[in-house]
GROMACS .gro file of C-alpha atoms in nm:
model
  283
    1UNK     CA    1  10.257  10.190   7.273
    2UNK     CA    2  10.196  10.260   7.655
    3UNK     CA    3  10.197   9.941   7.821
    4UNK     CA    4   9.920   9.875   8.119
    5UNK     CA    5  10.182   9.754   8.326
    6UNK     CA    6  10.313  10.100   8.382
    7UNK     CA    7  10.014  10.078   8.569
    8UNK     CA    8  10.070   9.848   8.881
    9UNK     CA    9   9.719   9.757   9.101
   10UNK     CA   10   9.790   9.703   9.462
   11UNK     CA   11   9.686   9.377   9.557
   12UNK     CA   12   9.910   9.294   9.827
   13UNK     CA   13   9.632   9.276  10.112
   14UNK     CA   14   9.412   9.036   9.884
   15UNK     CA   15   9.407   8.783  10.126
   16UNK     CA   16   9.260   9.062  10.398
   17UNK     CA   17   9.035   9.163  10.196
   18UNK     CA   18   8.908   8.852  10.079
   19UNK     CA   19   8.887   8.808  10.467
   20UNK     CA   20   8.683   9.084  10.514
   21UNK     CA   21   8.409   9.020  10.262
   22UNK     CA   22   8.371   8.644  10.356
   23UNK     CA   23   8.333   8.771  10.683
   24UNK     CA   24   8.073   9.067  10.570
   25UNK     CA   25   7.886   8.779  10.372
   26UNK     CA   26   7.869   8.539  10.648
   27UNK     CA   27   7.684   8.784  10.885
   28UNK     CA   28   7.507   8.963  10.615
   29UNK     CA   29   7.247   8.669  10.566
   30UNK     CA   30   7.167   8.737  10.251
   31UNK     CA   31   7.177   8.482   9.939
   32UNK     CA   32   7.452   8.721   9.720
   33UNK     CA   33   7.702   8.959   9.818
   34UNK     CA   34   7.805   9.147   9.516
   35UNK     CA   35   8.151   9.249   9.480
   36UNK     CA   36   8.228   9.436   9.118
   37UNK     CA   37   8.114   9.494   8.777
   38UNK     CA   38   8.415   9.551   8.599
   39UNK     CA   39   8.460   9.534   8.166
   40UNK     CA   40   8.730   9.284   8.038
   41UNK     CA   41   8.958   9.652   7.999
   42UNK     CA   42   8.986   9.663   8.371
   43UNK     CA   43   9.029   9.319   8.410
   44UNK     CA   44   9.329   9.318   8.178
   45UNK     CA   45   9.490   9.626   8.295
   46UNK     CA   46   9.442   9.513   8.695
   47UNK     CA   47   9.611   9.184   8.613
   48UNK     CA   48   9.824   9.273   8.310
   49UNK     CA   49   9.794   8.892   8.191
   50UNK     CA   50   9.518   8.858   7.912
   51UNK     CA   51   9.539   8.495   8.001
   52UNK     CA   52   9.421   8.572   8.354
   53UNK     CA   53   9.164   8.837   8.238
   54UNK     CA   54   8.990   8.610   7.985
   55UNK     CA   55   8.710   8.481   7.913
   56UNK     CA   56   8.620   8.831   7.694
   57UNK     CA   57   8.324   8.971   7.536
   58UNK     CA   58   8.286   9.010   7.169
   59UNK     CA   59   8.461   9.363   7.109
   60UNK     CA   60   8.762   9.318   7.342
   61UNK     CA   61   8.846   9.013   7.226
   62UNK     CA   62   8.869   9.060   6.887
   63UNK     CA   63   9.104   9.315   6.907
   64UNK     CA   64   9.461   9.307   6.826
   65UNK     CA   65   9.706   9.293   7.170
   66UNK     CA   66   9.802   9.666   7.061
   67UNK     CA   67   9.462   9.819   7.043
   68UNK     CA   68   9.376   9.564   7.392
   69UNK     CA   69   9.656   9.732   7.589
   70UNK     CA   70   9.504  10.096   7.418
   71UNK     CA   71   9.190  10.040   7.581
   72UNK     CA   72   9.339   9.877   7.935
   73UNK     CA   73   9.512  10.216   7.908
   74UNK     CA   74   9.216  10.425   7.819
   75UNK     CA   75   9.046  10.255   8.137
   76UNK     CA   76   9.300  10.335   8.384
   77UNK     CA   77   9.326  10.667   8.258
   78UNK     CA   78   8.955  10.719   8.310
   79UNK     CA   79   8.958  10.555   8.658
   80UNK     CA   80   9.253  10.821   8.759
   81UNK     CA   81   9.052  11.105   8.610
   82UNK     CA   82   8.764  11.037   8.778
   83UNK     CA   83   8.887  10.946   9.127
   84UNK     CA   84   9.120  11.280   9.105
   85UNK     CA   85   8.793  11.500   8.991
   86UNK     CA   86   8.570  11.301   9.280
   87UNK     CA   87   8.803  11.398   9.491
   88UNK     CA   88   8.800  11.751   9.470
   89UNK     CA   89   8.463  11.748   9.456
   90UNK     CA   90   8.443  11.548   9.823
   91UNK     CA   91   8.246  11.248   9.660
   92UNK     CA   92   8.588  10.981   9.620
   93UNK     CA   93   8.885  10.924   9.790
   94UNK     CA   94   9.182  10.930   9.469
   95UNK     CA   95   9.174  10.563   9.317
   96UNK     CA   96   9.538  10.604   9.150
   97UNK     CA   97   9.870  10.745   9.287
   98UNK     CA   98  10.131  10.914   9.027
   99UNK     CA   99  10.478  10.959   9.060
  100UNK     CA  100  10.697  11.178   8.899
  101UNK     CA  101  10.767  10.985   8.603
  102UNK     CA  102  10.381  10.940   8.543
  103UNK     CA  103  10.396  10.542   8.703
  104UNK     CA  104  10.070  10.476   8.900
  105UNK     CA  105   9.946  10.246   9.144
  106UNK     CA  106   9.595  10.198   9.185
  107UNK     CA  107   9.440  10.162   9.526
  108UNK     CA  108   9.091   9.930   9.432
  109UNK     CA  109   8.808   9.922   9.724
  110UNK     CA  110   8.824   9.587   9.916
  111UNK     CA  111   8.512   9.426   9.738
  112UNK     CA  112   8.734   9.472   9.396
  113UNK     CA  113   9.063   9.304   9.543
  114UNK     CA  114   8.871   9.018   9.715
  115UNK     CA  115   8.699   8.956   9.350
  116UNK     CA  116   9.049   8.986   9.189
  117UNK     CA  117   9.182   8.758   9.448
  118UNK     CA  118   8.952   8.464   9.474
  119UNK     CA  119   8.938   8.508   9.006
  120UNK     CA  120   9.277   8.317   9.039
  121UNK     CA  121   9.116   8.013   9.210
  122UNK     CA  122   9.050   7.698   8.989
  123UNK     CA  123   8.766   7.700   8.791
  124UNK     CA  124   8.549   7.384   8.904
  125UNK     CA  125   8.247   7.513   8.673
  126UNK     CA  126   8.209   7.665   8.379
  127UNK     CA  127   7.903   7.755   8.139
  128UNK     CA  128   7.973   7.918   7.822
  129UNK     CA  129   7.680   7.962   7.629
  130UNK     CA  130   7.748   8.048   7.229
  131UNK     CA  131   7.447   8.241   7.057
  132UNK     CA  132   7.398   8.452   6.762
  133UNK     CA  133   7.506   8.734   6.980
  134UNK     CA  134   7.797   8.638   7.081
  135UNK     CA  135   7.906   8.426   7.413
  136UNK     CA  136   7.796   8.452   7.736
  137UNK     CA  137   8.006   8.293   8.077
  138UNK     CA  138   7.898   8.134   8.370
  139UNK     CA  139   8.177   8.031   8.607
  140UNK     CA  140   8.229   7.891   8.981
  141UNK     CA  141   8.525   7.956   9.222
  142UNK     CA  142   8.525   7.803   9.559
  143UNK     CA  143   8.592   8.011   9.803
  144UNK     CA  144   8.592   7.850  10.140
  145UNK     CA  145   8.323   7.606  10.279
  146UNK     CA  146   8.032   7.628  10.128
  147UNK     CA  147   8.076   8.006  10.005
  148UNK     CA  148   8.145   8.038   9.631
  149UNK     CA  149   8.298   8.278   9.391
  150UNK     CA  150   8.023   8.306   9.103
  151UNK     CA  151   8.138   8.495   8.790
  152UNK     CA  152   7.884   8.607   8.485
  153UNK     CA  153   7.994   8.741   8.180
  154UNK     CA  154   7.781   8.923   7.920
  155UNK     CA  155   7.881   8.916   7.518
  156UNK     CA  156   7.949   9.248   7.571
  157UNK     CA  157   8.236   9.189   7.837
  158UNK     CA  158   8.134   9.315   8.137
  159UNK     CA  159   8.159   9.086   8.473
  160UNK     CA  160   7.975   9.054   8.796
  161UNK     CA  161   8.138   8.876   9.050
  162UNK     CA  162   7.933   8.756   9.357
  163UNK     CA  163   8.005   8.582   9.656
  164UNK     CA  164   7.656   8.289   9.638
  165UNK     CA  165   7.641   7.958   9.817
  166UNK     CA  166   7.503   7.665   9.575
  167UNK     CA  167   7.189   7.651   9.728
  168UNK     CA  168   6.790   7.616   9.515
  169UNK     CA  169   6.825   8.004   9.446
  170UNK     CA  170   7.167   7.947   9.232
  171UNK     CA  171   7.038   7.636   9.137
  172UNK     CA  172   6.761   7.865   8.943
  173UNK     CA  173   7.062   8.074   8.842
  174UNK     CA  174   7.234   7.810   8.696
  175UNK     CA  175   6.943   7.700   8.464
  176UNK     CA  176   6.867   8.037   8.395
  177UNK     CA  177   7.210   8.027   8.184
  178UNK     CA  178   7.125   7.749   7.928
  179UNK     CA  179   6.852   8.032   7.798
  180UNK     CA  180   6.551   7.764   7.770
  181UNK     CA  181   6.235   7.871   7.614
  182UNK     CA  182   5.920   7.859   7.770
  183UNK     CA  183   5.771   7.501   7.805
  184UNK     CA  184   6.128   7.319   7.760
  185UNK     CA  185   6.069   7.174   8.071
  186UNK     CA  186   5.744   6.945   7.956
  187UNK     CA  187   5.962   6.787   7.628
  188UNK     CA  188   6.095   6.451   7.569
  189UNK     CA  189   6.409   6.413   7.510
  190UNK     CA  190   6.468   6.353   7.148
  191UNK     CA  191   6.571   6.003   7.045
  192UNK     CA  192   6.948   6.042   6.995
  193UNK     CA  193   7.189   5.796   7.026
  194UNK     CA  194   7.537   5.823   6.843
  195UNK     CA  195   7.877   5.800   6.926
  196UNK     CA  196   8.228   5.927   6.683
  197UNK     CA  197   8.614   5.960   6.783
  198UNK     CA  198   8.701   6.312   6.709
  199UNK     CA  199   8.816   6.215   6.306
  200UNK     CA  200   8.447   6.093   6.231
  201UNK     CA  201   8.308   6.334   6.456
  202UNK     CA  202   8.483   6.627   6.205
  203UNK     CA  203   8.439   6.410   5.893
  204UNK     CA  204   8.044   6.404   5.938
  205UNK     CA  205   8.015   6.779   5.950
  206UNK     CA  206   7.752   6.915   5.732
  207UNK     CA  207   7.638   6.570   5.655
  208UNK     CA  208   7.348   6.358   5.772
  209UNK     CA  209   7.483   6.118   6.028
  210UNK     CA  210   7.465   6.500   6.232
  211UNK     CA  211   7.083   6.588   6.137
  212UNK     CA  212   6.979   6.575   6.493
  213UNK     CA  213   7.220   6.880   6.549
  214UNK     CA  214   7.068   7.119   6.236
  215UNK     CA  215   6.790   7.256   6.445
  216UNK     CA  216   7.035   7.363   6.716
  217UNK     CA  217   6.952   7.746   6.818
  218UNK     CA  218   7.265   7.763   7.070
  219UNK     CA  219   7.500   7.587   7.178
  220UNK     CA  220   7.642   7.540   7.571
  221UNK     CA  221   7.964   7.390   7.685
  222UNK     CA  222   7.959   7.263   8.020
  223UNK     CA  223   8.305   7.218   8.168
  224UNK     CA  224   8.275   7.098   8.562
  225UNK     CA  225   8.566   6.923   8.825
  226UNK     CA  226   8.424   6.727   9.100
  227UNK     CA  227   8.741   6.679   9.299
  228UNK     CA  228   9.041   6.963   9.265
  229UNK     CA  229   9.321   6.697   9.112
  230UNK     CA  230   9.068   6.533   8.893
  231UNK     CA  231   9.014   6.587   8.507
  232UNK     CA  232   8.717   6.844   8.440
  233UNK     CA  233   8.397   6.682   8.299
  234UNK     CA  234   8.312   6.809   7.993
  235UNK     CA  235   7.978   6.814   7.790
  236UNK     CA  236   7.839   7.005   7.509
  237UNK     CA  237   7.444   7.049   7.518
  238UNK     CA  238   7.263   7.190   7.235
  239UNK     CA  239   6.924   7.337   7.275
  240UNK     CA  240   6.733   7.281   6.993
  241UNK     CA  241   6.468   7.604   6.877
  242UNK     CA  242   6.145   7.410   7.049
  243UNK     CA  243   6.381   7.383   7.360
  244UNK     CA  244   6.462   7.058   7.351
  245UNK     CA  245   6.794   6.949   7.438
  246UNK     CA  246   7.082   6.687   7.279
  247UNK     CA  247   7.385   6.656   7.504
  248UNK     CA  248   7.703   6.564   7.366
  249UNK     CA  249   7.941   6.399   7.606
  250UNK     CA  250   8.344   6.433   7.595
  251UNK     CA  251   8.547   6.155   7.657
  252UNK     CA  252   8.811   5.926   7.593
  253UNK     CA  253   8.879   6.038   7.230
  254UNK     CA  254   8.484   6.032   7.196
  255UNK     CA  255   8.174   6.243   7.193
  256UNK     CA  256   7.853   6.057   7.251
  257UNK     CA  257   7.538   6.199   7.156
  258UNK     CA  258   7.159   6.165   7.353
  259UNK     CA  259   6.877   6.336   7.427
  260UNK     CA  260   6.802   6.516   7.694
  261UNK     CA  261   6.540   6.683   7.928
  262UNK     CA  262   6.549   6.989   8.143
  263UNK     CA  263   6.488   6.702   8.440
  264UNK     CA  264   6.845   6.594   8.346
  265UNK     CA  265   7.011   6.908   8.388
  266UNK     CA  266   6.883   6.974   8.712
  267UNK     CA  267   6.964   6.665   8.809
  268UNK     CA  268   7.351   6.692   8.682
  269UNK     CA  269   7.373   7.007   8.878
  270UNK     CA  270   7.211   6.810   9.206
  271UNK     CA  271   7.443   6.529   9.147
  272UNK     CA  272   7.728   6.754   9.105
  273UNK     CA  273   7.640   6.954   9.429
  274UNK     CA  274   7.625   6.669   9.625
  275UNK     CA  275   7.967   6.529   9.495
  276UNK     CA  276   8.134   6.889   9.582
  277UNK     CA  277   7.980   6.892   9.931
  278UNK     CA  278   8.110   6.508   9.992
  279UNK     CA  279   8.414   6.670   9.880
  280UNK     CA  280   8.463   6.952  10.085
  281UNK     CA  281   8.337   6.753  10.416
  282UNK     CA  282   8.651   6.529  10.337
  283UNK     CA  283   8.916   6.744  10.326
   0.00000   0.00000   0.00000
């Protein structure tokens, strides 16, 4: 099997790059400067680390490493055939240099290497929504100052990555990602109120003491850091099929059980704004 990394991507002027877009976004004015759609294929054959590519979508990452390294491959190979073809035909400049030996290096635009660049930054927020069809991703990067890397990820595996700032526009974004119905935002939160270590937590599965949970159309998982050395926050909130919500928070050995109202998850995502902003005027 062909590995991807005979394939090297040239990201040695990530930093530039990076550079240049903050800078394009800055004067641009406007709310979202989108940088690349790329599949988890490219993502895993520009990085050659699957644990750097990840999260996937539901085909790519259910394959076995040897067919995931086939179709990193396969997408190289496309992205060389079509840069060498737009090339001749005056449309592209070639995306992917071959030597001799049939090694390439692939030249990405700057929007591509900036979004490569700033992926490698800590995640300080992550949604990952889990649905009959499959998983979707939300995910924040900061970037510098009040410019953030934002990262969505379809169950199919394809990923936009956008420079945003965290202002009422992604705030709508954000919410937009827990896939309420309409009218979830006029419900009471359900009266819920339990608490289990992990044992009793796994020992009441498919029993009563978890009724409040049998309604549950999907489930999110809400993973956020408000400082960059602290421990990530972590809560589970299911939305139930009427829309209404029962949060399940992670900690110390425990997960604690309550209801919840759309009011409350804007809120969390206020709170945590603030405590990020605090943050960054610190440092």
């Amino acid at each position: 099997m062909t590995q991807p990394a005979d394939t090297t991507t040239d990201l040695a002027d990530g930093a530039e790059a990076v550079r240049l877009v903050v800078d394009d976004y800055r004067t641009s004015g406007d709310a979202v400067l989108n940088l690349a759609m790329l599949a988890d294929e490219e993502l895993y054959a520009y990085t050659r680390d699957l644990q750097e590519a990840a999260p996937f979508g539901i085909w790519f990452g259910r394959l076995p490493e040897s067919e995931q390294q086939a179709a990193a491959l396969g997408a190289m190979r496309a992205r060389a055939v079509r840069g060498e073809v737009g090339a001749d035909l005056g449309l592209v400049e070639v995306p992917m240099e071959i030597d001799d030996e049939g090694n390439g290096t692939v030249s990405l635009e700057t929007p591509v290497v900036a979004a490569l660049t700033l992926r490698r930054n800590a995640i300080h927020l992550s949604v990952r929504l889990i649905g009959a069809d499959g998983e979707t991703w939300y995910i924040l990067r900061p970037v510098e100052d009040d410019i953030w890397l934002r990262e969505t990820m379809t169950p199919q595996g394809f990923h936009l990555l956008a420079l945003v700032r965290l202002d009422v526009r992604e705030r709508e974004v954000y919410l937009g990602r827990y896939q309420l119905p309409d009218g979830a935002g006029d419900l009471a939160a359900p009266e819920v109120s339990a608490s289990f270590t992990e044992q009793e937590l796994s020992d009441a599965a498919g029993t009563s003491a978890l009724s409040f949970l049998t309604d549950t159309h999907h489930l999110v998982n809400v993973s956020r850091l408000t400082r960059a050395d602290g421990e990530p926050e972590v809560r589970m909130v299911n939305v139930l099929h009427d829309g209404s919500l029962v949060t399940g928070d992670v900690g110390g050995g425990r997960v604690s059980y309550s209801g919840a109202t759309v009011a409350d998850i804007e809120s969390d995502w206020d709170d945590w704004v603030a405590t990020v902003a605090q943050s960054d005027d610190a440092s």
